[in-house]
Coordinates of C-alpha atoms in Angstrom, one line a residue:
M1 CA 0.0 0.0 0.0
T2 CA 1.2 3.5 -0.8
H3 CA 2.4 5.5 2.2
V4 CA 3.8 8.9 1.5
L5 CA 6.2 11.0 3.5
L6 CA 5.7 14.7 2.5
L7 CA 8.6 16.9 3.5
G8 CA 6.9 20.3 3.8
G9 CA 7.4 23.9 4.7
T10 CA 6.1 25.6 1.5
S11 CA 2.7 26.7 0.3
E12 CA 3.0 24.0 -2.4
A13 CA 3.5 21.4 0.2
S14 CA 0.3 22.5 2.0
A15 CA -1.6 22.3 -1.3
L16 CA -0.3 18.8 -1.9
A17 CA -1.3 17.8 1.7
R18 CA -4.9 18.9 1.0
A19 CA -4.9 17.0 -2.3
L20 CA -3.5 13.8 -0.7
N21 CA -6.1 14.0 2.1
Q22 CA -9.0 14.5 -0.5
A23 CA -7.7 11.5 -2.5
G24 CA -7.5 9.3 0.6
I25 CA -3.8 8.6 0.2
A26 CA -2.0 7.6 3.4
A27 CA 0.6 10.3 4.1
V28 CA 2.7 11.9 6.9
F29 CA 3.5 15.6 6.7
S30 CA 6.9 16.6 8.1
Y31 CA 7.9 20.1 9.2
A32 CA 11.5 21.0 9.9
G33 CA 10.5 22.9 13.0
A34 CA 11.8 26.3 11.8
T35 CA 8.7 28.2 12.9
R36 CA 7.1 28.2 16.3
A37 CA 3.5 27.9 15.1
P38 CA 3.4 26.1 11.7
L39 CA 0.1 25.9 9.9
A40 CA -2.1 23.0 10.7
Q41 CA -2.3 20.3 8.0
P42 CA -5.0 17.8 7.1
L43 CA -2.5 14.9 7.5
P44 CA -0.8 13.4 10.5
T45 CA 2.1 15.8 11.2
R46 CA 5.5 15.7 12.8
C47 CA 7.8 18.6 13.5
G48 CA 11.6 18.6 13.9
G49 CA 14.6 17.0 12.3
F50 CA 15.0 13.2 11.8
G51 CA 18.5 13.0 13.2
G52 CA 20.5 13.0 9.9
V53 CA 20.3 10.4 7.1
A54 CA 20.3 7.5 9.5
G55 CA 17.3 8.8 11.4
L56 CA 15.4 9.4 8.2
V57 CA 16.2 5.9 7.0
Q58 CA 14.9 4.6 10.3
F59 CA 11.7 6.6 10.0
I60 CA 11.1 5.5 6.4
R61 CA 11.5 1.8 7.4
A62 CA 9.5 2.0 10.7
Q63 CA 6.6 3.8 9.1
G64 CA 6.5 1.7 5.9
I65 CA 7.1 4.7 3.7
T66 CA 6.9 3.8 0.0
H67 CA 7.1 7.3 -1.6
V68 CA 8.9 10.5 -0.4
V69 CA 7.9 13.9 -1.8
D70 CA 10.4 16.7 -1.2
A71 CA 8.4 19.9 -1.1
T72 CA 10.8 21.7 1.2
H73 CA 11.9 25.3 0.6
P74 CA 14.4 25.5 -2.4
F75 CA 17.1 26.5 0.1
A76 CA 16.6 23.6 2.5
A77 CA 19.5 21.9 0.8
Q78 CA 20.6 19.7 3.7
M79 CA 17.1 18.1 4.0
S80 CA 16.9 17.5 0.3
R81 CA 20.4 15.9 0.2
H82 CA 19.4 13.7 3.2
A83 CA 16.2 12.7 1.3
C84 CA 18.2 11.6 -1.7
L85 CA 20.6 9.5 0.4
A86 CA 17.8 7.9 2.5
C87 CA 15.7 7.0 -0.5
A88 CA 18.7 5.4 -2.2
E89 CA 19.3 3.3 0.9
T90 CA 15.7 2.3 1.6
G91 CA 14.4 1.9 -2.0
A92 CA 11.6 4.4 -1.3
A93 CA 10.7 6.4 -4.5
L94 CA 11.6 10.1 -4.4
L95 CA 10.1 13.0 -6.2
A96 CA 10.7 16.7 -5.7
L97 CA 7.9 19.2 -6.0
E98 CA 9.8 22.2 -7.1
R99 CA 9.0 25.8 -7.9
A100 CA 10.4 27.3 -11.1
P101 CA 13.0 30.0 -10.1
W102 CA 12.2 33.6 -10.7
Q103 CA 13.6 35.2 -13.8
P104 CA 14.5 38.9 -14.2
Q105 CA 11.9 40.9 -16.0
P106 CA 12.3 44.0 -18.2
G107 CA 13.0 46.9 -15.8
D108 CA 14.6 44.7 -13.2
C109 CA 18.1 45.5 -11.8
W110 CA 19.4 42.2 -10.4
Y111 CA 22.9 41.4 -9.1
E112 CA 22.9 37.5 -9.1
V113 CA 25.3 36.0 -6.6
A114 CA 26.1 32.4 -5.5
D115 CA 25.6 32.6 -1.7
M116 CA 25.0 34.8 1.3
A117 CA 28.6 35.9 1.7
A118 CA 28.6 37.1 -1.9
A119 CA 25.3 38.9 -1.3
A120 CA 26.7 40.8 1.6
A121 CA 29.8 41.7 -0.4
A122 CA 27.6 43.0 -3.2
L123 CA 26.0 45.7 -1.0
P124 CA 27.5 49.2 -1.4
A125 CA 30.1 50.6 1.0
A126 CA 28.0 53.7 1.7
P127 CA 25.4 53.3 4.5
S128 CA 22.1 52.2 2.9
R129 CA 18.7 51.0 3.9
V130 CA 18.4 47.3 3.0
F131 CA 15.4 45.0 2.9
L132 CA 17.0 41.8 3.9
A133 CA 14.5 39.1 2.8
V134 CA 16.6 36.0 3.4
G135 CA 15.2 34.5 6.6
R136 CA 16.4 34.4 10.2
K137 CA 19.1 31.8 9.8
Q138 CA 21.1 33.7 7.2
L139 CA 21.6 37.0 9.0
D140 CA 25.1 36.3 10.3
A141 CA 26.6 36.7 6.8
F142 CA 25.6 40.4 6.9
A143 CA 27.2 41.3 10.1
V144 CA 30.3 42.2 8.1
Q145 CA 28.4 45.2 6.7
P146 CA 27.4 46.9 9.9
Q147 CA 27.0 50.4 8.3
H148 CA 23.6 49.5 6.8
H149 CA 20.2 49.6 8.4
Y150 CA 18.4 46.3 7.7
L151 CA 14.7 45.7 7.5
L152 CA 13.8 42.1 8.3
R153 CA 10.5 40.4 7.7
L154 CA 10.2 37.2 9.8
V155 CA 7.5 34.7 10.7
D156 CA 8.5 34.7 14.4
A157 CA 9.9 37.4 16.7
P158 CA 13.6 36.9 16.8
G159 CA 15.9 36.8 19.8
A160 CA 19.2 38.6 19.7
L161 CA 20.2 39.8 16.2
P162 CA 23.7 39.8 14.8
L163 CA 23.1 43.1 13.1
L164 CA 23.8 46.5 14.7
Q165 CA 21.0 48.3 13.0
A166 CA 17.8 46.4 12.2
S167 CA 14.1 46.8 12.2
V168 CA 11.8 43.8 12.3
V169 CA 8.3 43.4 10.9
L170 CA 6.4 40.1 11.5
G171 CA 4.4 38.5 8.8
R172 CA 3.5 35.3 7.0
G173 CA 3.0 35.3 3.2
P174 CA 1.5 35.5 0.7
F175 CA 2.5 39.2 0.3
S176 CA 1.0 41.3 -2.5
A177 CA 3.1 43.7 -4.6
E178 CA 1.0 46.6 -3.4
D179 CA 1.7 45.7 0.3
D180 CA 5.4 45.3 -0.4
W181 CA 5.5 48.6 -2.4
A182 CA 4.1 50.3 0.7
L183 CA 6.5 48.5 3.0
L184 CA 9.6 49.5 0.9
R185 CA 8.4 53.1 0.7
Q186 CA 7.6 53.3 4.4
H187 CA 11.1 52.2 5.4
R188 CA 12.8 54.2 2.7
I189 CA 14.5 51.0 1.3
E190 CA 17.3 51.5 -1.2
W191 CA 18.4 47.9 -1.8
V192 CA 16.7 44.5 -1.6
V193 CA 18.4 41.2 -0.9
A194 CA 16.4 38.0 -1.7
K195 CA 16.8 34.3 -2.2
N196 CA 15.6 32.9 -5.5
A197 CA 12.8 30.9 -3.9
G198 CA 10.4 31.1 -6.8
G199 CA 6.6 30.9 -6.4
E200 CA 4.0 33.5 -6.0
A201 CA 3.7 33.9 -2.3
T202 CA 6.8 36.2 -1.9
R203 CA 7.4 37.5 -5.4
G204 CA 5.6 40.8 -4.5
K205 CA 8.9 42.3 -3.2
L206 CA 10.4 41.9 -6.7
D207 CA 7.5 43.6 -8.4
A208 CA 7.7 46.4 -5.8
A209 CA 11.4 46.8 -6.3
R210 CA 11.0 47.0 -10.0
A211 CA 8.2 49.6 -9.7
L212 CA 10.5 51.7 -7.4
G213 CA 13.6 51.2 -9.4
L214 CA 15.5 49.5 -6.6
P215 CA 18.5 47.1 -7.2
V216 CA 18.0 43.5 -6.0
V217 CA 20.8 41.2 -4.9
M218 CA 19.5 37.8 -5.8
V219 CA 21.0 34.7 -4.2
Q220 CA 20.9 31.7 -6.4
R221 CA 19.8 28.2 -5.3
P222 CA 22.2 25.7 -3.9
A223 CA 23.1 22.8 -6.1
L224 CA 21.6 19.5 -5.3
P225 CA 22.1 15.9 -6.5
A226 CA 20.1 14.9 -9.6
R227 CA 16.6 13.7 -8.8
A228 CA 13.2 13.5 -10.5
S229 CA 11.1 16.6 -10.2
V230 CA 7.8 18.1 -11.1
Q231 CA 6.2 21.5 -10.7
S232 CA 2.6 20.8 -9.9
V233 CA 0.4 19.0 -7.4
A234 CA -1.4 17.2 -10.3
Q235 CA 1.9 15.8 -11.5
V236 CA 2.6 14.4 -8.0
L237 CA -0.8 12.7 -8.0
D238 CA -0.1 11.2 -11.4
W239 CA 3.2 9.8 -10.1
L240 CA 1.4 8.2 -7.2
G241 CA -1.1 6.6 -9.6
Q242 CA -4.0 8.9 -8.9
G243 CA -4.1 10.7 -12.3
G244 CA -6.9 8.8 -14.1
P245 CA -9.9 6.5 -13.8
G246 CA -9.3 3.2 -12.1
H247 CA -6.4 4.3 -9.9
G248 CA -7.0 3.8 -6.2
P249 CA -4.9 4.9 -3.3
G250 CA -3.1 1.6 -3.1
D251 CA -2.4 0.9 -6.8
A252 CA 0.9 2.6 -7.0
G253 CA 2.2 -0.2 -4.8
G254 CA 5.8 0.9 -4.1
P255 CA 8.9 2.5 -5.6
A256 CA 8.3 3.5 -9.2
S257 CA 10.0 5.5 -11.9
P258 CA 8.1 8.9 -12.0
P259 CA 7.2 10.6 -15.3
A260 CA 9.3 13.6 -14.3
V261 CA 12.3 15.5 -15.4
A262 CA 15.7 15.1 -13.8
S263 CA 16.9 18.1 -11.9
A264 CA 20.2 18.9 -10.4
A265 CA 18.9 21.8 -8.3
S266 CA 16.0 22.3 -5.9
A267 CA 13.1 23.8 -7.3
T268 CA 7.0 27.8 6.4
P269 CA 3.8 27.4 5.9
A270 CA 3.8 30.1 3.4
D271 CA 7.3 31.3 3.2
P272 CA 8.6 34.4 5.1
A273 CA 10.3 37.4 3.5

């Protein structure tokens, strides 16, 4: 019988959870535990890490998991790598539900960089007001540029910050372009730093930056091992054997070769920033 482990933390993962529940497919939803009050899901839910690859292997075997869907954030590289290794060891089928990355549009002024250190280095020497839309865990990289005033948008109130000058607003996406335009104007933002997460929930800041003529430092996604991937909930259901008449929740049976593309790169509840 099909039993799915859904590695979540994105709006796409929540949409898939609803679809699996409606289809009557046995599944467990897993949160990394990065936020204090994650959105409730219509599936049995666990929070927190597995304890590395070995812990994930143990969980897959103990729960009789036949299929793993990686719908984590595109920058959750460690979890995605662990899923690849654990599925290879256990024989569970693996599929990534990925978002297409954002692409620059006419009128954008992007500086594309490889990582957070490069993003910090790309900021100007002169003191500036920066919307730092990279999440709580990535702030340390910007401590080397203490002359800037940083605006942070986070899901949860942070503790001590590594930044000398920072303002915090709390919010959970989706965020509209109009709201982000107002936010950037209110805080007199001159630069935007963002991770190329893709999707619609947080792209409003890019539309707002374009409208205001602001430069954007865009951090590219980390490289991941090659794996099968799709970009829609419907494609995941097809992979699980739910795409047409006569397919029941148990018909997929076990590990299978998905009708998906191979990807070498990754595509809370709705993502912050």
